[in-house]
PDB file of C-alpha atoms in Angstrom:
ATOM      1  CA  MET S   7       0.000   0.000   0.000  1.00  0.00           C
ATOM      2  CA  THR S   8       1.220   3.490  -0.807  1.00  0.00           C
ATOM      3  CA  PHE S   9       0.660   6.557   1.358  1.00  0.00           C
ATOM      4  CA  ALA S  10       1.733  10.024   0.260  1.00  0.00           C
ATOM      5  CA  ILE S  11       1.467  13.501   1.714  1.00  0.00           C
ATOM      6  CA  TYR S  12       1.858  16.057  -1.030  1.00  0.00           C
ATOM      7  CA  LEU S  13       2.858  19.546  -1.738  1.00  0.00           C
ATOM      8  CA  SER S  14       6.031  20.663  -3.433  1.00  0.00           C
ATOM      9  CA  PRO S  15       5.449  23.983  -5.236  1.00  0.00           C
ATOM     10  CA  ARG S  16       8.187  23.447  -7.813  1.00  0.00           C
ATOM     11  CA  LYS S  17       6.948  20.001  -8.758  1.00  0.00           C
ATOM     12  CA  ALA S  18       3.374  21.211  -8.654  1.00  0.00           C
ATOM     13  CA  PHE S  19       4.167  23.979 -11.146  1.00  0.00           C
ATOM     14  CA  ALA S  20       5.689  21.464 -13.534  1.00  0.00           C
ATOM     15  CA  ALA S  21       2.678  19.205 -13.138  1.00  0.00           C
ATOM     16  CA  LEU S  22       0.367  22.164 -13.694  1.00  0.00           C
ATOM     17  CA  ALA S  23       1.967  22.906 -17.041  1.00  0.00           C
ATOM     18  CA  LEU S  24       1.598  19.271 -18.077  1.00  0.00           C
ATOM     19  CA  VAL S  25      -2.013  18.892 -16.956  1.00  0.00           C
ATOM     20  CA  VAL S  26      -3.150  22.241 -18.343  1.00  0.00           C
ATOM     21  CA  ALA S  27      -1.571  21.435 -21.705  1.00  0.00           C
ATOM     22  CA  CYS S  28      -3.232  18.041 -21.756  1.00  0.00           C
ATOM     23  CA  VAL S  29      -6.632  19.312 -20.668  1.00  0.00           C
ATOM     24  CA  GLY S  30      -6.501  22.104 -23.227  1.00  0.00           C
ATOM     25  CA  VAL S  31      -5.766  19.703 -26.051  1.00  0.00           C
ATOM     26  CA  CYS S  32      -8.223  17.097 -24.776  1.00  0.00           C
ATOM     27  CA  THR S  33     -11.077  19.546 -24.328  1.00  0.00           C
ATOM     28  CA  GLY S  34     -10.499  20.991 -27.760  1.00  0.00           C
ATOM     29  CA  ALA S  35     -10.560  17.529 -29.312  1.00  0.00           C
ATOM     30  CA  ALA S  36     -13.821  16.677 -27.591  1.00  0.00           C
ATOM     31  CA  ARG S  37     -15.577  19.913 -28.508  1.00  0.00           C
ATOM     32  CA  ALA S  38     -14.506  19.620 -32.124  1.00  0.00           C
ATOM     33  CA  GLN S  39     -16.917  16.693 -32.378  1.00  0.00           C
ATOM     34  CA  SER S  40     -19.689  18.489 -30.481  1.00  0.00           C
ATOM     35  CA  PRO S  41     -20.942  21.754 -32.037  1.00  0.00           C
ATOM     36  CA  ALA S  42     -23.436  22.183 -29.196  1.00  0.00           C
ATOM     37  CA  GLY S  43     -20.549  22.579 -26.744  1.00  0.00           C
ATOM     38  CA  GLU S  44     -21.388  19.478 -24.723  1.00  0.00           C
ATOM     39  CA  PRO S  45     -18.797  16.736 -24.178  1.00  0.00           C
ATOM     40  CA  ALA S  46     -18.595  14.825 -27.457  1.00  0.00           C
ATOM     41  CA  ALA S  47     -21.262  12.259 -28.360  1.00  0.00           C
ATOM     42  CA  LEU S  48     -23.397  12.978 -25.287  1.00  0.00           C
ATOM     43  CA  HIS S  49     -26.465  10.787 -24.863  1.00  0.00           C
ATOM     44  CA  GLN S  50     -29.060  10.671 -22.127  1.00  0.00           C
ATOM     45  CA  VAL S  51     -30.078   7.114 -21.285  1.00  0.00           C
ATOM     46  CA  GLU S  52     -32.542   5.502 -18.896  1.00  0.00           C
ATOM     47  CA  LEU S  53     -31.807   2.426 -16.806  1.00  0.00           C
ATOM     48  CA  PRO S  54     -34.815   0.683 -15.183  1.00  0.00           C
ATOM     49  CA  LEU S  55     -34.039  -0.461 -11.623  1.00  0.00           C
ATOM     50  CA  PRO S  56     -35.575  -3.454  -9.799  1.00  0.00           C
ATOM     51  CA  SER S  57     -37.157  -0.968  -7.369  1.00  0.00           C
ATOM     52  CA  GLY S  58     -39.177   0.537 -10.216  1.00  0.00           C
ATOM     53  CA  THR S  59     -37.132   3.739 -10.326  1.00  0.00           C
ATOM     54  CA  VAL S  60     -35.877   4.764 -13.760  1.00  0.00           C
ATOM     55  CA  LEU S  61     -32.275   5.887 -13.341  1.00  0.00           C
ATOM     56  CA  ARG S  62     -31.346   8.628 -15.791  1.00  0.00           C
ATOM     57  CA  ALA S  63     -27.718   8.892 -16.811  1.00  0.00           C
ATOM     58  CA  HIS S  64     -25.391  10.866 -19.063  1.00  0.00           C
ATOM     59  CA  TRP S  65     -23.503   8.605 -21.467  1.00  0.00           C
ATOM     60  CA  TRP S  66     -20.480   9.400 -23.612  1.00  0.00           C
ATOM     61  CA  PRO S  67     -19.449   6.397 -25.760  1.00  0.00           C
ATOM     62  CA  ALA S  68     -15.734   6.281 -26.422  1.00  0.00           C
ATOM     63  CA  PRO S  69     -14.433   7.675 -29.724  1.00  0.00           C
ATOM     64  CA  GLN S  70     -14.223   4.899 -32.292  1.00  0.00           C
ATOM     65  CA  PRO S  71     -11.569   4.322 -34.967  1.00  0.00           C
ATOM     66  CA  SER S  72     -12.698   5.386 -38.439  1.00  0.00           C
ATOM     67  CA  SER S  73     -11.270   2.272 -40.084  1.00  0.00           C
ATOM     68  CA  ALA S  74     -13.179  -0.797 -41.195  1.00  0.00           C
ATOM     69  CA  GLN S  75     -12.261  -2.370 -37.857  1.00  0.00           C
ATOM     70  CA  ALA S  76     -14.361   0.178 -35.941  1.00  0.00           C
ATOM     71  CA  SER S  77     -17.193  -2.282 -35.362  1.00  0.00           C
ATOM     72  CA  ALA S  78     -14.799  -4.634 -33.561  1.00  0.00           C
ATOM     73  CA  SER S  79     -13.249  -1.943 -31.369  1.00  0.00           C
ATOM     74  CA  VAL S  80     -13.979  -1.917 -27.645  1.00  0.00           C
ATOM     75  CA  GLN S  81     -12.628   0.696 -25.236  1.00  0.00           C
ATOM     76  CA  PRO S  82     -12.280   1.036 -21.458  1.00  0.00           C
ATOM     77  CA  ALA S  83     -15.020   2.831 -19.544  1.00  0.00           C
ATOM     78  CA  VAL S  84     -15.453   4.769 -16.309  1.00  0.00           C
ATOM     79  CA  LEU S  85     -18.570   4.927 -14.150  1.00  0.00           C
ATOM     80  CA  ALA S  86     -18.525   8.297 -12.341  1.00  0.00           C
ATOM     81  CA  LEU S  87     -20.677   8.978  -9.255  1.00  0.00           C
ATOM     82  CA  HIS S  88     -21.560  12.541  -8.256  1.00  0.00           C
ATOM     83  CA  GLY S  89     -21.370  14.041  -4.781  1.00  0.00           C
ATOM     84  CA  CYS S  90     -24.157  15.215  -2.458  1.00  0.00           C
ATOM     85  CA  GLY S  91     -24.675  18.354  -4.563  1.00  0.00           C
ATOM     86  CA  GLY S  92     -25.890  16.327  -7.548  1.00  0.00           C
ATOM     87  CA  LEU S  93     -24.731  16.444 -11.153  1.00  0.00           C
ATOM     88  CA  PHE S  94     -25.886  19.908 -12.055  1.00  0.00           C
ATOM     89  CA  ALA S  95     -25.055  23.530 -11.389  1.00  0.00           C
ATOM     90  CA  LYS S  96     -27.835  26.026 -10.646  1.00  0.00           C
ATOM     91  CA  ALA S  97     -28.229  26.815 -14.331  1.00  0.00           C
ATOM     92  CA  GLY S  98     -29.221  23.213 -15.027  1.00  0.00           C
ATOM     93  CA  VAL S  99     -25.978  22.332 -16.825  1.00  0.00           C
ATOM     94  CA  LEU S 100     -23.401  19.816 -15.705  1.00  0.00           C
ATOM     95  CA  SER S 101     -21.286  21.126 -12.837  1.00  0.00           C
ATOM     96  CA  SER S 102     -17.811  22.115 -13.981  1.00  0.00           C
ATOM     97  CA  ARG S 103     -16.155  19.266 -12.070  1.00  0.00           C
ATOM     98  CA  TYR S 104     -18.174  16.608 -13.897  1.00  0.00           C
ATOM     99  CA  ARG S 105     -17.979  18.326 -17.271  1.00  0.00           C
ATOM    100  CA  GLU S 106     -14.195  18.563 -16.969  1.00  0.00           C
ATOM    101  CA  THR S 107     -13.961  14.919 -15.919  1.00  0.00           C
ATOM    102  CA  ALA S 108     -16.134  13.725 -18.792  1.00  0.00           C
ATOM    103  CA  GLU S 109     -14.240  15.765 -21.381  1.00  0.00           C
ATOM    104  CA  THR S 110     -10.831  14.659 -20.130  1.00  0.00           C
ATOM    105  CA  LEU S 111     -11.726  10.968 -19.899  1.00  0.00           C
ATOM    106  CA  HIS S 112     -13.518  10.976 -23.249  1.00  0.00           C
ATOM    107  CA  ALA S 113     -10.659  12.725 -25.006  1.00  0.00           C
ATOM    108  CA  ALA S 114      -8.270  10.136 -23.552  1.00  0.00           C
ATOM    109  CA  GLY S 115     -10.337   7.446 -25.296  1.00  0.00           C
ATOM    110  CA  TYR S 116     -12.557   6.205 -22.447  1.00  0.00           C
ATOM    111  CA  ALA S 117     -16.325   5.859 -22.405  1.00  0.00           C
ATOM    112  CA  VAL S 118     -18.003   7.652 -19.499  1.00  0.00           C
ATOM    113  CA  LEU S 119     -21.300   6.988 -17.706  1.00  0.00           C
ATOM    114  CA  MET S 120     -22.613   9.446 -15.082  1.00  0.00           C
ATOM    115  CA  PRO S 121     -25.849   8.345 -13.382  1.00  0.00           C
ATOM    116  CA  ASP S 122     -28.089  11.045 -11.938  1.00  0.00           C
ATOM    117  CA  SER S 123     -29.162   9.397  -8.681  1.00  0.00           C
ATOM    118  CA  PHE S 124     -30.805  12.551  -7.345  1.00  0.00           C
ATOM    119  CA  GLY S 125     -32.620  13.997 -10.349  1.00  0.00           C
ATOM    120  CA  SER S 126     -34.021  10.548 -11.143  1.00  0.00           C
ATOM    121  CA  ARG S 127     -35.832  10.725  -7.791  1.00  0.00           C
ATOM    122  CA  GLY S 128     -36.876  14.361  -7.896  1.00  0.00           C
ATOM    123  CA  LEU S 129     -34.001  15.582  -5.722  1.00  0.00           C
ATOM    124  CA  ARG S 130     -31.505  18.318  -6.496  1.00  0.00           C
ATOM    125  CA  ASP S 131     -28.996  17.819  -3.685  1.00  0.00           C
ATOM    126  CA  VAL S 132     -28.815  16.444  -0.144  1.00  0.00           C
ATOM    127  CA  CYS S 133     -25.817  18.296   1.281  1.00  0.00           C
ATOM    128  CA  GLN S 134     -27.961  20.357   3.647  1.00  0.00           C
ATOM    129  CA  THR S 135     -29.840  17.336   4.994  1.00  0.00           C
ATOM    130  CA  ARG S 136     -28.562  15.405   7.998  1.00  0.00           C
ATOM    131  CA  TYR S 137     -27.433  11.905   7.182  1.00  0.00           C
ATOM    132  CA  SER S 138     -30.175  10.412   9.363  1.00  0.00           C
ATOM    133  CA  ASP S 139     -32.890  12.429   7.598  1.00  0.00           C
ATOM    134  CA  ARG S 140     -31.988  11.656   3.993  1.00  0.00           C
ATOM    135  CA  SER S 141     -34.576   9.852   1.894  1.00  0.00           C
ATOM    136  CA  LEU S 142     -31.845   8.484  -0.362  1.00  0.00           C
ATOM    137  CA  ASN S 143     -28.986   6.691   1.390  1.00  0.00           C
ATOM    138  CA  VAL S 144     -25.649   5.280   0.312  1.00  0.00           C
ATOM    139  CA  ASN S 145     -27.064   1.782  -0.079  1.00  0.00           C
ATOM    140  CA  ASP S 146     -29.624   3.120  -2.576  1.00  0.00           C
ATOM    141  CA  ARG S 147     -26.811   4.672  -4.563  1.00  0.00           C
ATOM    142  CA  VAL S 148     -24.839   1.424  -4.439  1.00  0.00           C
ATOM    143  CA  GLN S 149     -27.799  -0.295  -6.128  1.00  0.00           C
ATOM    144  CA  ASP S 150     -27.771   2.447  -8.775  1.00  0.00           C
ATOM    145  CA  ALA S 151     -24.086   1.802  -9.361  1.00  0.00           C
ATOM    146  CA  ARG S 152     -24.527  -1.956  -9.622  1.00  0.00           C
ATOM    147  CA  ALA S 153     -27.274  -1.581 -12.211  1.00  0.00           C
ATOM    148  CA  ALA S 154     -25.177   0.964 -14.095  1.00  0.00           C
ATOM    149  CA  LEU S 155     -22.229  -1.432 -14.209  1.00  0.00           C
ATOM    150  CA  VAL S 156     -24.351  -4.193 -15.739  1.00  0.00           C
ATOM    151  CA  TRP S 157     -25.665  -1.751 -18.348  1.00  0.00           C
ATOM    152  CA  LEU S 158     -22.202  -0.383 -19.053  1.00  0.00           C
ATOM    153  CA  ALA S 159     -20.632  -3.807 -19.563  1.00  0.00           C
ATOM    154  CA  ALA S 160     -23.344  -4.695 -22.098  1.00  0.00           C
ATOM    155  CA  GLN S 161     -22.622  -1.752 -24.411  1.00  0.00           C
ATOM    156  CA  PRO S 162     -21.106  -2.806 -27.754  1.00  0.00           C
ATOM    157  CA  GLY S 163     -18.183  -0.371 -27.632  1.00  0.00           C
ATOM    158  CA  VAL S 164     -17.171  -1.086 -24.026  1.00  0.00           C
ATOM    159  CA  ASP S 165     -14.352  -3.402 -23.000  1.00  0.00           C
ATOM    160  CA  ALA S 166     -16.038  -5.151 -20.060  1.00  0.00           C
ATOM    161  CA  ARG S 167     -12.638  -6.274 -18.764  1.00  0.00           C
ATOM    162  CA  HIS S 168     -11.531  -2.678 -18.280  1.00  0.00           C
ATOM    163  CA  ILE S 169     -14.169  -0.766 -16.347  1.00  0.00           C
ATOM    164  CA  GLY S 170     -13.308   1.648 -13.547  1.00  0.00           C
ATOM    165  CA  VAL S 171     -15.471   3.401 -10.959  1.00  0.00           C
ATOM    166  CA  MET S 172     -14.875   6.798  -9.410  1.00  0.00           C
ATOM    167  CA  GLY S 173     -16.745   9.121  -7.076  1.00  0.00           C
ATOM    168  CA  TRP S 174     -16.537  12.372  -5.180  1.00  0.00           C
ATOM    169  CA  SER S 175     -17.638  12.819  -1.549  1.00  0.00           C
ATOM    170  CA  ASN S 176     -21.025  11.026  -1.268  1.00  0.00           C
ATOM    171  CA  GLY S 177     -20.241   9.359  -4.591  1.00  0.00           C
ATOM    172  CA  GLY S 178     -16.848   8.338  -3.217  1.00  0.00           C
ATOM    173  CA  THR S 179     -18.498   6.849  -0.132  1.00  0.00           C
ATOM    174  CA  THR S 180     -20.865   5.037  -2.485  1.00  0.00           C
ATOM    175  CA  THR S 181     -17.910   3.698  -4.485  1.00  0.00           C
ATOM    176  CA  LEU S 182     -16.220   2.261  -1.393  1.00  0.00           C
ATOM    177  CA  ASN S 183     -19.456   0.681  -0.184  1.00  0.00           C
ATOM    178  CA  LEU S 184     -19.929  -0.745  -3.670  1.00  0.00           C
ATOM    179  CA  LEU S 185     -16.595  -2.530  -3.325  1.00  0.00           C
ATOM    180  CA  VAL S 186     -17.656  -3.904   0.059  1.00  0.00           C
ATOM    181  CA  GLN S 187     -21.022  -5.143  -1.206  1.00  0.00           C
ATOM    182  CA  ARG S 188     -19.564  -6.699  -4.335  1.00  0.00           C
ATOM    183  CA  LEU S 189     -17.307  -8.793  -2.087  1.00  0.00           C
ATOM    184  CA  THR S 190     -19.882  -9.754   0.530  1.00  0.00           C
ATOM    185  CA  ARG S 191     -22.935  -9.944  -1.756  1.00  0.00           C
ATOM    186  CA  PRO S 192     -21.757 -10.823  -5.268  1.00  0.00           C
ATOM    187  CA  ARG S 193     -24.329 -10.593  -8.044  1.00  0.00           C
ATOM    188  CA  GLU S 194     -24.360 -12.645 -11.227  1.00  0.00           C
ATOM    189  CA  GLY S 195     -23.857 -10.649 -14.376  1.00  0.00           C
ATOM    190  CA  GLU S 196     -21.805  -7.818 -12.894  1.00  0.00           C
ATOM    191  CA  PRO S 197     -18.486  -7.160 -14.626  1.00  0.00           C
ATOM    192  CA  THR S 198     -15.151  -7.333 -12.888  1.00  0.00           C
ATOM    193  CA  LEU S 199     -13.661  -3.960 -12.033  1.00  0.00           C
ATOM    194  CA  ALA S 200     -10.215  -2.829 -13.120  1.00  0.00           C
ATOM    195  CA  GLY S 201      -9.921  -0.185 -10.413  1.00  0.00           C
ATOM    196  CA  ALA S 202     -11.656   2.483  -8.328  1.00  0.00           C
ATOM    197  CA  ALA S 203     -10.710   6.070  -7.501  1.00  0.00           C
ATOM    198  CA  VAL S 204     -12.336   8.309  -4.888  1.00  0.00           C
ATOM    199  CA  PHE S 205     -12.055  11.897  -3.710  1.00  0.00           C
ATOM    200  CA  TYR S 206     -12.728  12.740  -0.032  1.00  0.00           C
ATOM    201  CA  PRO S 207     -15.197   9.952   0.832  1.00  0.00           C
ATOM    202  CA  GLY S 208     -16.619   9.304   4.296  1.00  0.00           C
ATOM    203  CA  CYS S 209     -14.960   6.244   5.827  1.00  0.00           C
ATOM    204  CA  GLY S 210     -16.138   6.364   9.460  1.00  0.00           C
ATOM    205  CA  PRO S 211     -18.675   3.484   9.258  1.00  0.00           C
ATOM    206  CA  LEU S 212     -16.298   1.374   7.155  1.00  0.00           C
ATOM    207  CA  LEU S 213     -13.580   1.775   9.755  1.00  0.00           C
ATOM    208  CA  LYS S 214     -15.964   1.139  12.659  1.00  0.00           C
ATOM    209  CA  HIS S 215     -17.125  -2.154  11.151  1.00  0.00           C
ATOM    210  CA  GLN S 216     -13.673  -3.077   9.811  1.00  0.00           C
ATOM    211  CA  ALA S 217     -15.309  -3.598   6.433  1.00  0.00           C
ATOM    212  CA  VAL S 218     -13.404  -5.632   3.861  1.00  0.00           C
ATOM    213  CA  ALA S 219     -13.602  -4.486   0.253  1.00  0.00           C
ATOM    214  CA  GLU S 220     -13.148  -6.155  -3.104  1.00  0.00           C
ATOM    215  CA  SER S 221      -9.440  -6.413  -3.790  1.00  0.00           C
ATOM    216  CA  ILE S 222      -8.861  -4.195  -6.807  1.00  0.00           C
ATOM    217  CA  PRO S 223      -6.524  -1.241  -7.372  1.00  0.00           C
ATOM    218  CA  LEU S 224      -7.868   1.617  -5.253  1.00  0.00           C
ATOM    219  CA  LEU S 225      -6.868   5.291  -5.229  1.00  0.00           C
ATOM    220  CA  ILE S 226      -8.077   7.404  -2.287  1.00  0.00           C
ATOM    221  CA  GLN S 227      -7.402  11.164  -2.350  1.00  0.00           C
ATOM    222  CA  LEU S 228      -8.039  13.226   0.782  1.00  0.00           C
ATOM    223  CA  GLY S 229      -7.678  16.730   2.191  1.00  0.00           C
ATOM    224  CA  ALA S 230      -5.671  17.000   5.400  1.00  0.00           C
ATOM    225  CA  LEU S 231      -7.915  19.824   6.686  1.00  0.00           C
ATOM    226  CA  ASP S 232     -11.222  18.271   5.608  1.00  0.00           C
ATOM    227  CA  ASP S 233     -13.794  18.948   8.344  1.00  0.00           C
ATOM    228  CA  TRP S 234     -16.699  17.435   6.390  1.00  0.00           C
ATOM    229  CA  THR S 235     -15.361  13.944   5.667  1.00  0.00           C
ATOM    230  CA  PRO S 236     -12.135  13.837   7.704  1.00  0.00           C
ATOM    231  CA  ALA S 237      -9.115  12.131   6.207  1.00  0.00           C
ATOM    232  CA  GLN S 238      -7.985  10.061   9.186  1.00  0.00           C
ATOM    233  CA  PRO S 239     -10.780   7.434   9.170  1.00  0.00           C
ATOM    234  CA  CYS S 240     -10.016   6.755   5.501  1.00  0.00           C
ATOM    235  CA  VAL S 241      -6.280   6.544   6.180  1.00  0.00           C
ATOM    236  CA  ASP S 242      -6.932   4.105   9.029  1.00  0.00           C
ATOM    237  CA  TRP S 243      -9.442   2.035   7.073  1.00  0.00           C
ATOM    238  CA  ALA S 244      -7.115   1.836   4.082  1.00  0.00           C
ATOM    239  CA  GLY S 245      -4.502   0.508   6.500  1.00  0.00           C
ATOM    240  CA  THR S 246      -6.767  -2.432   7.340  1.00  0.00           C
ATOM    241  CA  LEU S 247      -6.970  -3.333   3.649  1.00  0.00           C
ATOM    242  CA  LYS S 248      -3.203  -3.725   3.569  1.00  0.00           C
ATOM    243  CA  ALA S 249      -3.508  -6.952   5.556  1.00  0.00           C
ATOM    244  CA  ARG S 250      -4.938  -8.690   2.524  1.00  0.00           C
ATOM    245  CA  ALA S 251      -2.416 -10.373   0.279  1.00  0.00           C
ATOM    246  CA  GLY S 252      -1.915  -8.588  -3.018  1.00  0.00           C
ATOM    247  CA  SER S 253      -3.604  -5.362  -1.924  1.00  0.00           C
ATOM    248  CA  ASP S 254      -3.131  -2.367  -4.228  1.00  0.00           C
ATOM    249  CA  VAL S 255      -4.198   0.708  -2.272  1.00  0.00           C
ATOM    250  CA  THR S 256      -2.797   4.204  -2.761  1.00  0.00           C
ATOM    251  CA  VAL S 257      -3.693   7.046  -0.398  1.00  0.00           C
ATOM    252  CA  HIS S 258      -2.768  10.678  -1.061  1.00  0.00           C
ATOM    253  CA  VAL S 259      -3.360  13.236   1.698  1.00  0.00           C
ATOM    254  CA  TYR S 260      -2.979  16.832   0.535  1.00  0.00           C
ATOM    255  CA  GLU S 261      -1.763  19.320   3.118  1.00  0.00           C
ATOM    256  CA  GLY S 262      -3.589  22.619   3.498  1.00  0.00           C
ATOM    257  CA  SER S 263      -6.617  21.184   1.679  1.00  0.00           C
ATOM    258  CA  TYR S 264     -10.302  21.062   2.498  1.00  0.00           C
ATOM    259  CA  HIS S 265     -13.255  19.188   1.024  1.00  0.00           C
ATOM    260  CA  GLY S 266     -13.389  19.833  -2.723  1.00  0.00           C
ATOM    261  CA  PHE S 267      -9.663  20.567  -3.091  1.00  0.00           C
ATOM    262  CA  ASP S 268      -9.753  19.381  -6.718  1.00  0.00           C
ATOM    263  CA  GLY S 269     -12.111  22.198  -7.702  1.00  0.00           C
ATOM    264  CA  THR S 270     -11.464  25.829  -8.566  1.00  0.00           C
ATOM    265  CA  ALA S 271     -13.869  27.644  -6.225  1.00  0.00           C
ATOM    266  CA  PRO S 272     -12.319  29.523  -3.293  1.00  0.00           C
ATOM    267  CA  VAL S 273     -12.544  27.980   0.162  1.00  0.00           C
ATOM    268  CA  ARG S 274     -15.619  29.091   2.093  1.00  0.00           C
ATOM    269  CA  LEU S 275     -17.376  28.143   5.308  1.00  0.00           C
ATOM    270  CA  ARG S 276     -20.710  26.464   4.664  1.00  0.00           C
ATOM    271  CA  GLY S 277     -22.890  26.917   7.705  1.00  0.00           C
ATOM    272  CA  ASP S 278     -25.760  25.170   5.901  1.00  0.00           C
ATOM    273  CA  VAL S 279     -24.102  21.739   6.057  1.00  0.00           C
ATOM    274  CA  PRO S 280     -24.851  19.884   9.327  1.00  0.00           C
ATOM    275  CA  ASN S 281     -22.747  16.771   8.718  1.00  0.00           C
ATOM    276  CA  GLY S 282     -19.226  17.924   9.531  1.00  0.00           C
ATOM    277  CA  THR S 283     -17.038  17.789  12.608  1.00  0.00           C
ATOM    278  CA  SER S 284     -18.072  21.266  13.816  1.00  0.00           C
ATOM    279  CA  ALA S 285     -21.445  22.734  14.714  1.00  0.00           C
ATOM    280  CA  HIS S 286     -20.438  25.864  12.809  1.00  0.00           C
ATOM    281  CA  GLY S 287     -20.446  24.117   9.438  1.00  0.00           C
ATOM    282  CA  VAL S 288     -17.825  22.813   7.016  1.00  0.00           C
ATOM    283  CA  HIS S 289     -15.154  24.306   4.780  1.00  0.00           C
ATOM    284  CA  GLN S 290     -15.285  23.615   1.059  1.00  0.00           C
ATOM    285  CA  GLY S 291     -13.119  24.813  -1.803  1.00  0.00           C
ATOM    286  CA  GLY S 292     -10.158  24.210  -4.042  1.00  0.00           C
ATOM    287  CA  ASN S 293      -6.430  24.178  -3.477  1.00  0.00           C
ATOM    288  CA  PRO S 294      -4.631  24.946  -6.770  1.00  0.00           C
ATOM    289  CA  THR S 295      -1.586  22.826  -5.992  1.00  0.00           C
ATOM    290  CA  ALA S 296      -3.572  19.884  -4.650  1.00  0.00           C
ATOM    291  CA  ARG S 297      -5.872  20.125  -7.651  1.00  0.00           C
ATOM    292  CA  VAL S 298      -2.986  19.738 -10.070  1.00  0.00           C
ATOM    293  CA  GLN S 299      -1.398  16.888  -8.148  1.00  0.00           C
ATOM    294  CA  SER S 300      -4.639  14.979  -7.570  1.00  0.00           C
ATOM    295  CA  LEU S 301      -5.756  15.219 -11.205  1.00  0.00           C
ATOM    296  CA  ALA S 302      -2.319  14.094 -12.362  1.00  0.00           C
ATOM    297  CA  ALA S 303      -2.476  11.159  -9.921  1.00  0.00           C
ATOM    298  CA  LEU S 304      -5.936  10.264 -11.214  1.00  0.00           C
ATOM    299  CA  GLN S 305      -4.805  10.405 -14.829  1.00  0.00           C
ATOM    300  CA  SER S 306      -1.833   8.174 -14.045  1.00  0.00           C
ATOM    301  CA  PHE S 307      -4.055   5.733 -12.147  1.00  0.00           C
ATOM    302  CA  TRP S 308      -6.480   5.285 -15.033  1.00  0.00           C
ATOM    303  CA  LYS S 309      -3.646   4.770 -17.474  1.00  0.00           C
ATOM    304  CA  ARG S 310      -2.219   2.062 -15.216  1.00  0.00           C
ATOM    305  CA  VAL S 311      -5.421   0.133 -14.513  1.00  0.00           C
ATOM    306  CA  LEU S 312      -7.420   0.737 -17.701  1.00  0.00           C
ATOM    307  CA  GLY S 313      -4.586   0.916 -20.190  1.00  0.00           C
ATOM    308  CA  THR S 314      -4.214   3.160 -23.212  1.00  0.00           C
ATOM    309  CA  PRO S 315      -7.276   3.030 -25.475  1.00  0.00           C
ATOM    310  CA  THR S 316      -7.044   2.394 -29.201  1.00  0.00           C
ATOM    311  CA  ALA S 317      -6.546   5.725 -30.968  1.00  0.00           C
ATOM    312  CA  PRO S 318      -9.634   6.835 -32.946  1.00  0.00           C
TER     313      PRO S 318
END
């Protein structure tokens, strides 16, 4: 298992130049195929759930080669799970974090599926609701993810042997609980996972119950100052996973960073969120250096576990 505490300004500046160059090229490539300005080849799909709920999702099939072999081409895919604020900004468009993720992954050659767990149930966000009062819990979202994985693996252009899952905050917590449930309650028809990556999940219950997760490559990225979903329970829980033979767990803890360090918004105190470590609220906002390092680590992780897709 690998643990790292980051922040070297000189190295961060070099990484910034690399990531910005890549994102600029990638975003341009994606938008060239999408006159409407959305991430390329955007589709909205509906996935019926056993509960009767129809799960809506945003779907970006991977770019396909233009040769005669295109019909035989399959590419890796990533299932991405939103945080407690939902998929959308106030204007009804994808939040910048998810748009950037979709564009970057798609331009790298991966298919991307983003389920809308909240909007599918008439919710916008749940950040301001106490955990105990939420009508939609993590287990519900795990069931969404499991259904989405089955759907994703069945798509003609998806390489079912190379599917990754990622999530932010509530979506990160969902991802980790997904790995626990897949181990303890396996379900026929679900694809194997190549890896999972999470940003600032909540790990308290997992640590308390000493939960054991599916043994796949796992990247956990945390903010050292996070007072919403503190880093230490995740660091400690990740340590328990190390006891399993062949574990592949990487934990990055970013100094001087709060919840949402991978974003670009300034840090602010949110007194409307009742689920942190303080009665006064929680801090949320980006850290430019941590953002660069965490996105570079994520990019490297996907390349390692999903491979390099066939060039279109």
